[in-house]
Short mmCIF file of C-alpha atoms in Angstrom, two decimals:
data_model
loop_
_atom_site.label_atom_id
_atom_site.label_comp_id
_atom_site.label_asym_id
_atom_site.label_seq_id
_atom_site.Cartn_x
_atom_site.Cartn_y
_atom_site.Cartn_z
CA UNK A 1 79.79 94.32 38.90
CA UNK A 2 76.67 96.24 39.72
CA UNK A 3 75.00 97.63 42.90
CA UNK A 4 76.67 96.76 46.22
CA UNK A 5 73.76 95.04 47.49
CA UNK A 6 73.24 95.31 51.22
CA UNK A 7 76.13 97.55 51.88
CA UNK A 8 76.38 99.88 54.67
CA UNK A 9 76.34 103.01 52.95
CA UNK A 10 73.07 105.28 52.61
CA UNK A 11 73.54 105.12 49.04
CA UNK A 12 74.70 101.73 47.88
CA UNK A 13 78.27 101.92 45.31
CA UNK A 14 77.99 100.84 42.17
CA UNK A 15 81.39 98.21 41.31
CA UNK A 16 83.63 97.80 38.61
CA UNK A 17 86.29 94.67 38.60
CA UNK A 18 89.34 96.64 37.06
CA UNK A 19 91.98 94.61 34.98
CA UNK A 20 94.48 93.66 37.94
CA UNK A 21 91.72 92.67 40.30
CA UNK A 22 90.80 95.99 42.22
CA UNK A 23 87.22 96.64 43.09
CA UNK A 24 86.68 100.52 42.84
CA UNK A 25 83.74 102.08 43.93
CA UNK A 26 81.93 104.55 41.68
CA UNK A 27 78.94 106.77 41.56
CA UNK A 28 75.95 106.65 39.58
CA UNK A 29 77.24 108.91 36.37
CA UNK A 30 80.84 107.09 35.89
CA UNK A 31 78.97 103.42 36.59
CA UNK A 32 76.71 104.17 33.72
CA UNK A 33 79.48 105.55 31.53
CA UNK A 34 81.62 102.52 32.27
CA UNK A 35 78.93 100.25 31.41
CA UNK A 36 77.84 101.75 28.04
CA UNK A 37 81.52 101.68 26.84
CA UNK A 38 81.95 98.04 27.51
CA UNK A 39 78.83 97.08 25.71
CA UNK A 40 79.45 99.40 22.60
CA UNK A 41 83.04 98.68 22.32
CA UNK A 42 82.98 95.89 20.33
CA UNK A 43 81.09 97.50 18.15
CA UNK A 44 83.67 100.47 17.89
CA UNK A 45 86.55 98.29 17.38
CA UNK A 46 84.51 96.66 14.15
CA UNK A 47 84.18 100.16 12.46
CA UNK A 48 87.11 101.78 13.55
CA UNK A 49 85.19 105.20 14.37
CA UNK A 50 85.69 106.30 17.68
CA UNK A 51 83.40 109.19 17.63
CA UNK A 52 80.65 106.66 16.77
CA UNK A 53 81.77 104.70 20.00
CA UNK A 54 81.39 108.06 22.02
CA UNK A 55 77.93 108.98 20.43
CA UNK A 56 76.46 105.89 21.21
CA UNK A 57 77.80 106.09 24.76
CA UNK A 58 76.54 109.34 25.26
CA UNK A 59 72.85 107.87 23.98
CA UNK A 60 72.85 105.31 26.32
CA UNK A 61 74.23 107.46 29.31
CA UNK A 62 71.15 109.92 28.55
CA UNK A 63 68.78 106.98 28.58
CA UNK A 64 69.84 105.95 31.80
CA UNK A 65 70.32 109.28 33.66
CA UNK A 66 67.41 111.58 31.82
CA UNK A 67 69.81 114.35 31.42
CA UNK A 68 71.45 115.31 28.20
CA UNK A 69 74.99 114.25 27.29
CA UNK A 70 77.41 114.32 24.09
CA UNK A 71 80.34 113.04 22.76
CA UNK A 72 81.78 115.83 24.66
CA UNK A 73 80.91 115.29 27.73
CA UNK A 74 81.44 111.36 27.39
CA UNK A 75 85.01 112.44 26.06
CA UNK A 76 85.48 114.56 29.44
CA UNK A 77 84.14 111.98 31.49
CA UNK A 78 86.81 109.05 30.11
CA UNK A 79 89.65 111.52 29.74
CA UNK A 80 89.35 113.38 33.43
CA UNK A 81 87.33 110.66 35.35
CA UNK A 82 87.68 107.11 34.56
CA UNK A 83 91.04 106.89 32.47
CA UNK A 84 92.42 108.37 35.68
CA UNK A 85 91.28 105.40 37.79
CA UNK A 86 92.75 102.81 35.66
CA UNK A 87 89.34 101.41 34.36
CA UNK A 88 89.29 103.01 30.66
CA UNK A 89 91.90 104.72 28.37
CA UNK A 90 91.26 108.44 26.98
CA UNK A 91 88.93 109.36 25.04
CA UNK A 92 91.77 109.13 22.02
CA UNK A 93 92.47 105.76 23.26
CA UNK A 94 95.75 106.28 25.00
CA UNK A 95 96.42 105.07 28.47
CA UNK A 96 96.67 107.23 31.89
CA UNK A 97 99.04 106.60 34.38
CA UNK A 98 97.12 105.77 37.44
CA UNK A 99 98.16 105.12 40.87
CA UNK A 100 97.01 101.54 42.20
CA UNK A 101 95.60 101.46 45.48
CA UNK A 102 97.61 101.23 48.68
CA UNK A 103 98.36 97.64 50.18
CA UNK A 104 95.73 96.45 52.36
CA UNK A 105 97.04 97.08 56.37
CA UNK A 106 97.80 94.19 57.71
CA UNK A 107 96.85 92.18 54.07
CA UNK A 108 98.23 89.06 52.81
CA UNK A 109 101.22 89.81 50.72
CA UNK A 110 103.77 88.76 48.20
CA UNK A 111 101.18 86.44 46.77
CA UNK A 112 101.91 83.36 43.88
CA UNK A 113 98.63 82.02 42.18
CA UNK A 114 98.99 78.14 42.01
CA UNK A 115 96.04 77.06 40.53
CA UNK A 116 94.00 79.01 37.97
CA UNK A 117 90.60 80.17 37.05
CA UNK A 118 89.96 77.09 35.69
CA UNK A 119 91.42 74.77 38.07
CA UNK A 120 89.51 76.49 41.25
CA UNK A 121 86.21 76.56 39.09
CA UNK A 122 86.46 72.57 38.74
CA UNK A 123 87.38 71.98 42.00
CA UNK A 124 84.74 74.54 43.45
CA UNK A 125 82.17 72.01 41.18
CA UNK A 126 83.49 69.03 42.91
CA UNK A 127 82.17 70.42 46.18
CA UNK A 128 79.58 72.71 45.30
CA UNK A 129 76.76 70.99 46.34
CA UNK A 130 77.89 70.17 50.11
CA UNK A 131 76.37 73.64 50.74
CA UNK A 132 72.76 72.71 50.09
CA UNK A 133 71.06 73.81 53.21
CA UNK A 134 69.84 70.39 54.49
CA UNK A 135 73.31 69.40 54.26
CA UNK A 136 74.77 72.02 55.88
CA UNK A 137 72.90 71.71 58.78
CA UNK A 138 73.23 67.77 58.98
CA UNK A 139 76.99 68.24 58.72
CA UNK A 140 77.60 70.98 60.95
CA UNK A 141 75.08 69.64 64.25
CA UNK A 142 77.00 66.18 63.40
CA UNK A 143 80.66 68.40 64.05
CA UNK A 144 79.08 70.03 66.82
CA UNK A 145 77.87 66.50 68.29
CA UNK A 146 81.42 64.57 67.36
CA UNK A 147 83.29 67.18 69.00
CA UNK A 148 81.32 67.24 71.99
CA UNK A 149 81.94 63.46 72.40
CA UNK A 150 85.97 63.75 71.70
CA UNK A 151 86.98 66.53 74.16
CA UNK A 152 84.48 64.91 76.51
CA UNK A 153 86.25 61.74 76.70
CA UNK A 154 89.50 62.10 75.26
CA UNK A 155 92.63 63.93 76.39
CA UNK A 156 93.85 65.68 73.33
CA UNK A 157 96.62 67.47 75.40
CA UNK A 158 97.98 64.34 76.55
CA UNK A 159 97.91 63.65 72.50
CA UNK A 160 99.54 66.27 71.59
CA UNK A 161 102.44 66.00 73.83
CA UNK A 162 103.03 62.89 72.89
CA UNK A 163 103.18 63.57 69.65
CA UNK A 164 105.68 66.36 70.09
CA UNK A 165 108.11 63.71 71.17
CA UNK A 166 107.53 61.62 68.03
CA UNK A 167 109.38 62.78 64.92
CA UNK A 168 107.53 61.04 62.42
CA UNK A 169 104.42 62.07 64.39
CA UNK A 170 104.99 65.62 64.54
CA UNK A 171 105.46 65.51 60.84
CA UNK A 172 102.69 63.63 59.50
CA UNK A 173 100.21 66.28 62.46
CA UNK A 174 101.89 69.18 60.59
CA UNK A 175 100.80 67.88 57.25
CA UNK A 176 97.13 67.11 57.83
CA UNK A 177 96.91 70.51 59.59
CA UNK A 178 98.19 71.38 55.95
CA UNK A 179 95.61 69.48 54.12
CA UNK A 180 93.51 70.78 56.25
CA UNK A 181 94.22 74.56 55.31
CA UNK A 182 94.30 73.94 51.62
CA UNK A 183 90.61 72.63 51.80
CA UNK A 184 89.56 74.99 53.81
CA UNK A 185 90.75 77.47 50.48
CA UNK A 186 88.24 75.25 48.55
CA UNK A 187 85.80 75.51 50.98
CA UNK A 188 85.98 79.26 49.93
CA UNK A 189 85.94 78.66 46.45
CA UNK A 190 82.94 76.12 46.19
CA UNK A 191 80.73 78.56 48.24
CA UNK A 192 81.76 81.10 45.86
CA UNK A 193 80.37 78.80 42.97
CA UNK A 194 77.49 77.95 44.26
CA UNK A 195 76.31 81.04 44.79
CA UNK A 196 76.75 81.69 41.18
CA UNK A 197 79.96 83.62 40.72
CA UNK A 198 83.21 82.33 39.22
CA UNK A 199 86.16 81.82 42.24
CA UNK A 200 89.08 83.39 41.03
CA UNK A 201 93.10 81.72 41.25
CA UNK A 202 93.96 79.74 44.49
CA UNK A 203 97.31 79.92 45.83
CA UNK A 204 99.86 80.98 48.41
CA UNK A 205 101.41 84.03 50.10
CA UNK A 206 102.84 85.78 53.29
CA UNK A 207 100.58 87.15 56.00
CA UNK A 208 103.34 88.73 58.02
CA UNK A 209 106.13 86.55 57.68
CA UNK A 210 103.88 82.96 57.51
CA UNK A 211 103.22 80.88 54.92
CA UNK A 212 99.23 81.20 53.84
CA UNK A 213 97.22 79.92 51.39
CA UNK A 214 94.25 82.35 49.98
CA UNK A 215 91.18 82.05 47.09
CA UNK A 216 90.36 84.78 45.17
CA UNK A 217 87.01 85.30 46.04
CA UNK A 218 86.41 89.02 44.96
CA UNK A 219 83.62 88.08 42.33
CA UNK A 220 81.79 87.51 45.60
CA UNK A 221 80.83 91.30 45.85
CA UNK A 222 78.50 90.38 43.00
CA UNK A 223 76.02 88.20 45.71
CA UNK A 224 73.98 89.53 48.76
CA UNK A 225 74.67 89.86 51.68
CA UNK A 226 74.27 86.27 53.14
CA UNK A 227 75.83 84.80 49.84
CA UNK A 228 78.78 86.88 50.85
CA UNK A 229 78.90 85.77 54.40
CA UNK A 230 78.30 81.83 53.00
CA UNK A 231 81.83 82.23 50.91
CA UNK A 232 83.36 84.02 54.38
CA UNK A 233 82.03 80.94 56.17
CA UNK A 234 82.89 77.99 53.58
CA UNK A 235 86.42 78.24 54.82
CA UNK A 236 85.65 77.21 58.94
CA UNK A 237 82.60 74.96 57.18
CA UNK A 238 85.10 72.58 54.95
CA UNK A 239 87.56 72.51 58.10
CA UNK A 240 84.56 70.90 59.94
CA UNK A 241 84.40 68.35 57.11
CA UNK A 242 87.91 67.63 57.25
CA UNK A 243 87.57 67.47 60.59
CA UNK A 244 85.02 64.88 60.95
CA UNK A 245 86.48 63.02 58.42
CA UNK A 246 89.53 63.04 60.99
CA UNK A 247 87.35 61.38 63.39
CA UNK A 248 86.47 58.39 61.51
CA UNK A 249 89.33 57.76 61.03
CA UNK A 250 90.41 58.09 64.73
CA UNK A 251 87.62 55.95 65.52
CA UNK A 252 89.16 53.38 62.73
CA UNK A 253 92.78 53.51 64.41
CA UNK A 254 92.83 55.61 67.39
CA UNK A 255 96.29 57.26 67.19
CA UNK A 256 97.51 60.02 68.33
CA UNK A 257 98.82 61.45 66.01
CA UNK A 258 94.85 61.57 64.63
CA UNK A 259 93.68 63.16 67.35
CA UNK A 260 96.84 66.05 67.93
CA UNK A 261 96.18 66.84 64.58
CA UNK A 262 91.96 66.54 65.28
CA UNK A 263 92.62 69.57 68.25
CA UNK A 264 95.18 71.86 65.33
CA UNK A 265 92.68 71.91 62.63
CA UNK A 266 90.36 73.15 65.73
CA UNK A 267 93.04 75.80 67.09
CA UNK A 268 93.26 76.35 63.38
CA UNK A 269 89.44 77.66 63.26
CA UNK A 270 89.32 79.63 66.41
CA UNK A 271 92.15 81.45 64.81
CA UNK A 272 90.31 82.21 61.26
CA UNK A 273 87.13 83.55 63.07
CA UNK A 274 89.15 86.00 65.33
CA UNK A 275 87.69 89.30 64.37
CA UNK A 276 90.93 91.50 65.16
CA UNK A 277 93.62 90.94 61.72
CA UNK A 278 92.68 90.31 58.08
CA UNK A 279 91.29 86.62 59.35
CA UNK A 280 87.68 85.47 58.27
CA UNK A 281 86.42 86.39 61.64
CA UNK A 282 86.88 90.07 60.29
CA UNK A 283 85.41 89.42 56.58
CA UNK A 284 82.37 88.23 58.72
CA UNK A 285 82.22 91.41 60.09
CA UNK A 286 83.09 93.57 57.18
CA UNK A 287 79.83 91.45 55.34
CA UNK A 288 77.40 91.73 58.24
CA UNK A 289 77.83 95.62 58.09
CA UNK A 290 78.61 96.05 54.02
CA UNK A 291 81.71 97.74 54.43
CA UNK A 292 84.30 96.27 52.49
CA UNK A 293 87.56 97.74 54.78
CA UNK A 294 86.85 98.49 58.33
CA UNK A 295 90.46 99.44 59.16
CA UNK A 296 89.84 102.66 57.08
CA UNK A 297 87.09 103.56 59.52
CA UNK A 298 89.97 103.61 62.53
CA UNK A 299 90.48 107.28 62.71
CA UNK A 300 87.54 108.78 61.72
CA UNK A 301 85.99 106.57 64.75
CA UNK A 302 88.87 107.88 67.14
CA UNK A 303 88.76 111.07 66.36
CA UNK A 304 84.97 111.68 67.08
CA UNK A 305 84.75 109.12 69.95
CA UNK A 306 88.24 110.34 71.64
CA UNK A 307 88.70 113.81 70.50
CA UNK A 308 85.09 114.24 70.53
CA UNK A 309 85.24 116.12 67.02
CA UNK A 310 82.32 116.52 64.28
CA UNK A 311 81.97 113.15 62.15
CA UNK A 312 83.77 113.08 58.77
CA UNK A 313 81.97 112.81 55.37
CA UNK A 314 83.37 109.34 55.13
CA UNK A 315 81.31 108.16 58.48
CA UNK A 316 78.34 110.33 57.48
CA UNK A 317 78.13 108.05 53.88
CA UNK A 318 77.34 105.52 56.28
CA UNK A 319 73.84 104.08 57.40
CA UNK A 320 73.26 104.14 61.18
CA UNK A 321 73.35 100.93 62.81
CA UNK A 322 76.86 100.11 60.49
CA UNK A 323 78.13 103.28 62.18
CA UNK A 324 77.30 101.62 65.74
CA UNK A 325 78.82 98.06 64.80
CA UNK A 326 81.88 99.39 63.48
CA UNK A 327 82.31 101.60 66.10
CA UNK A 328 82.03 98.97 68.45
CA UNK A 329 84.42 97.29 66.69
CA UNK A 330 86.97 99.70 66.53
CA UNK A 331 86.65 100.73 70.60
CA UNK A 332 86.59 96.60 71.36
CA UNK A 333 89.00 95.35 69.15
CA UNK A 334 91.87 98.13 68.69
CA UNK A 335 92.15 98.23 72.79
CA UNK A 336 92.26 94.25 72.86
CA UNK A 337 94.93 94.36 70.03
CA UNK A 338 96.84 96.69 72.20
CA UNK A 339 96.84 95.27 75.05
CA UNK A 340 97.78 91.98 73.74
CA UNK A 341 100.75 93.53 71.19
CA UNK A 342 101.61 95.29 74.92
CA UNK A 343 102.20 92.45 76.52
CA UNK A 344 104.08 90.21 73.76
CA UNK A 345 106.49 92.84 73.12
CA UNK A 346 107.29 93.41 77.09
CA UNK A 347 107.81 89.33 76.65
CA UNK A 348 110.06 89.29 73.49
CA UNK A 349 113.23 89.16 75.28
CA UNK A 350 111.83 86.12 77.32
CA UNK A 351 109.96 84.36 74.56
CA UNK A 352 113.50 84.90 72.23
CA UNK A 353 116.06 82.96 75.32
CA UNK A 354 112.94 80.64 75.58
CA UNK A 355 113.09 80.30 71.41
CA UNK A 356 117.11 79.57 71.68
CA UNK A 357 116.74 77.01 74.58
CA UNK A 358 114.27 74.85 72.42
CA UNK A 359 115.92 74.76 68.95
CA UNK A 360 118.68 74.14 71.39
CA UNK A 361 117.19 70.90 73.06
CA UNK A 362 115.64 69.86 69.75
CA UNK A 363 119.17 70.03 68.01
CA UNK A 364 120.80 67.79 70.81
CA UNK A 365 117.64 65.21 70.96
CA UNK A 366 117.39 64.93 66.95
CA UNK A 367 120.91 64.16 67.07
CA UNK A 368 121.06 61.93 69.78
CA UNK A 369 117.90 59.87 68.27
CA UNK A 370 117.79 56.96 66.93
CA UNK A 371 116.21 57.92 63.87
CA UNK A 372 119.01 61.65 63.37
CA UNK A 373 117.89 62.23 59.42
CA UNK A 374 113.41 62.05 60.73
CA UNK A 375 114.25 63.48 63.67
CA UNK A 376 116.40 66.43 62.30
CA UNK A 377 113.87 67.34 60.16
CA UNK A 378 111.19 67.81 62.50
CA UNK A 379 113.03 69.80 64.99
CA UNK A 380 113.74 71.83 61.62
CA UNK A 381 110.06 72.55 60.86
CA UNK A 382 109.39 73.17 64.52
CA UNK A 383 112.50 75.43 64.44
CA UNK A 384 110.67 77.33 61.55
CA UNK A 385 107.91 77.64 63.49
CA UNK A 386 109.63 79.15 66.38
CA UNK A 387 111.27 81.65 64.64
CA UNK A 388 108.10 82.81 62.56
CA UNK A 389 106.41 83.57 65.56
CA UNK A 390 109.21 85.85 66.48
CA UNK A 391 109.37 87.22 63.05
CA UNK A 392 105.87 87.62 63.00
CA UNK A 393 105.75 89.47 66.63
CA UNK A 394 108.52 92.07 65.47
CA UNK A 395 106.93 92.90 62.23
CA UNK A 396 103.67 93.45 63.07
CA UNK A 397 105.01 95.79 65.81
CA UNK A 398 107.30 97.48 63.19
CA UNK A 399 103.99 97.57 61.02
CA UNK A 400 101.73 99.21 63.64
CA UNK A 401 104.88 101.70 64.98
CA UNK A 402 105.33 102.73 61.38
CA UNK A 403 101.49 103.52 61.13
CA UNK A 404 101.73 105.97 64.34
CA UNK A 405 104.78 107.58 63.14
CA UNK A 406 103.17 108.39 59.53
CA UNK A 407 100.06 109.42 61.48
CA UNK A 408 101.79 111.87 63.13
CA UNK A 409 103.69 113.31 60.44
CA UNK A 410 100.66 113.96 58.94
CA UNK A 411 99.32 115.46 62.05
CA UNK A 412 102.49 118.38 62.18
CA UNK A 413 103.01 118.72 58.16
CA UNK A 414 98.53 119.58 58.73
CA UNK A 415 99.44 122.38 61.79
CA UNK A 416 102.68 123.38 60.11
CA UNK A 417 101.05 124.33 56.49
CA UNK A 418 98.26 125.93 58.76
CA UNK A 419 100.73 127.82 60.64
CA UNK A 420 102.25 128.62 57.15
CA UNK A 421 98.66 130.13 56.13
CA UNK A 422 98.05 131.98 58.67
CA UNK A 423 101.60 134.15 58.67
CA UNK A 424 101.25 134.73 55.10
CA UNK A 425 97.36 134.72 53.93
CA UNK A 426 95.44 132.55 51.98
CA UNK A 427 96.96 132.11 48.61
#
């Protein structure tokens, strides 16, 4: 994939896309090596001589690097280096059993791809061009301007209340804020294309325990820094499209339904650019700086801001103002989290007789209404809804409790194997 352009670190990564979609960093000697054995491969496989492939690898590595290799040392390189990370096979062309990385904290799981390569690549083309930079800035002052004039003179509380009342209105709010989601993927995905990279599958998964929909948009390491931050941003972008679109049509037929739905797609926004969980608030971040996963820079931050220790190698690869706006980050954000996590779980007991007590009254109105099979339904999804949250609370407590405890196992196995060395001696 090349140079990490504008990255954080003092000496920018070189990137390689391995076969299941993980981006691994690699120095200068391995990139090269990589890259010479994908463009002589072909080659190789035509003659059937692999010692051919690994001389003409080891010609091209000594172009690049001005010092001397062989077949040997190509051979070494594959066999104890890069068939180890997944990205080649030996030397003899048998694979290595490699260990893929860990999950993501706090990452989108248990993902299904939907729509293909293909099928995101045409729709990214049908929307490509909406992020021409006259356009953008017509489209977004004109958002900024229609919303202005909405919340100024219309009370989408009042809206929305209503609408909770209304069956077949909370329904049809629930599915534009859907529509409104799956566009903003696309949003994603036609950035991605216009900067010149190929989006990869669209499709759906589990952040926590709810229902998300995600693009693959890792070819976007291959841009700059601001075409990185324009596929971060395409997402919040297309939701002001949808959003204005919305409006017309509110302005057509002021219902509303319209305009409950008009203030979701906007709660929906504030929630993707909150910087604290895996949201696009925090890829913003994570591009601004040219780190690709600030959660990793947690503990080394703590333990030289907190415990006042020497910085690790891993904060010393970094440039100086990234160091500052992580560590901002980190002392901002993880106390905020906190505090907030703090409070909700204090709450859950509360929040769960205050969960009950609705699906309760939702149950009796559905089946009182006049309308039982609509109105059943819709006290079902807002059931669902109810109970996510819960679901959602409690795991991401059980995720973050987990996290301590391994943190300080590690701490005690460290001190005890320490301890261990000291009674006995070196070995």
């Amino acid at each position: 994939m090349g140079e990490f352009a504008g990255s954080g670190y003092r000496r920018p990564p070189r990137l390689v896309y391995r076969f299941d979609g993980q981006v691994i960093q690699l120095p200068d000697l391995l990139y090269e090596t990589a890259k010479a054995l994908e463009r002589h491969q072909g080659e190789a496989v035509k003659s059937g001589n692999s010692r051919d492939l690994l001389d003409r690898v080891a010609q091209e590595v000594t172009r690049a690097t001005g010092r001397t290799f062989s077949a040997e040392h190509v051979a070494f390189v594959l066999d104890r280096k890069l068939a180890p990370l997944g990205i080649t096979t030996r030397s003899d062309g048998t694979l290595a059993g490699f260990t893929k990385a860990a999950h993501p904290f706090l990452g989108l799981r248990h993902r299904t791809a939907v729509v293909s390569e293909k099928g995101s690549w045409f729709l990214a083309g049908l929307f490509a061009w909406l992020f021409q930079p006259v356009l953008v800035l017509l489209i977004v002052s004109a958002f900024l301007a229609a919303e202005i004039w909405l919340f100024s003179t219309h009370n989408a509380s009042y809206a929305m209340i209503a609408v909770m009342s209304d069956p077949s209105g909370v329904l049809v709010m629930l599915g534009l804020a859907l529509a409104s989601a799956a566009f903003h993927e696309i949003g994603h995905a036609a950035a991605c294309r216009y900067g010149g990279v190929r989006p990869g599958v669209m499709g759906c998964g589990l952040y926590l325990v709810w229902p998300a929909f995600y693009t693959d948009v890792t070819n976007s390491y291959r841009l700059d820094r601001i075409g990185r931050l324009r596929t971060v941003l395409g997402g919040v972008y297309f939701n002001s499209l949808f959003i204005l679109g919305l409006i017309a049509l509110y302005l057509a037929d002021p219902s509303p339904v319209v305009l409950a739905a008009i203030m979701l797609v906007n709660l929906e926004m504030l929630q993707q650019l909150l910087p604290t969980l895996r949201f696009d608030g925090y890829y913003i971040i994570s591009d601004l700086v040219g780190i690709p996963d600030l959660f990793k820079y947690i503990g080394p931050i703590l333990r030289r801001n907190i415990l006042r220790r020497p910085p690790e190698e891993r904060l010393k690869a970094l440039k100086r103002w990234p160091q500052v706006v992580v560590t901002v980050w980190v002392l901002a954000v993880l106390p905020a989290l906190a505090l907030q996590l703090g409070l909700i779980a204090f709450r859950i007991p509360q929040m769960a007789v205050a969960a009950w007590n609705t699906a309760h009254r939702l149950f009796t109105d559905a089946t009182a209404s006049s309308t039982p099979v609509l109105s059943t339904a819709a006290a079902c999804v807002q059931i669902l809804f109810l109970l996510l949250s819960l679901a959602g609370i409690l795991l991401m407590l059980w995720y973050l409790g987990n996290a301590v405890v391994q943190l300080i196992r590690k701490r005690f196995s460290r001190r005890a194997d320490l301890a261990e060395v000291s009674r006995h001696g070196s070995p």
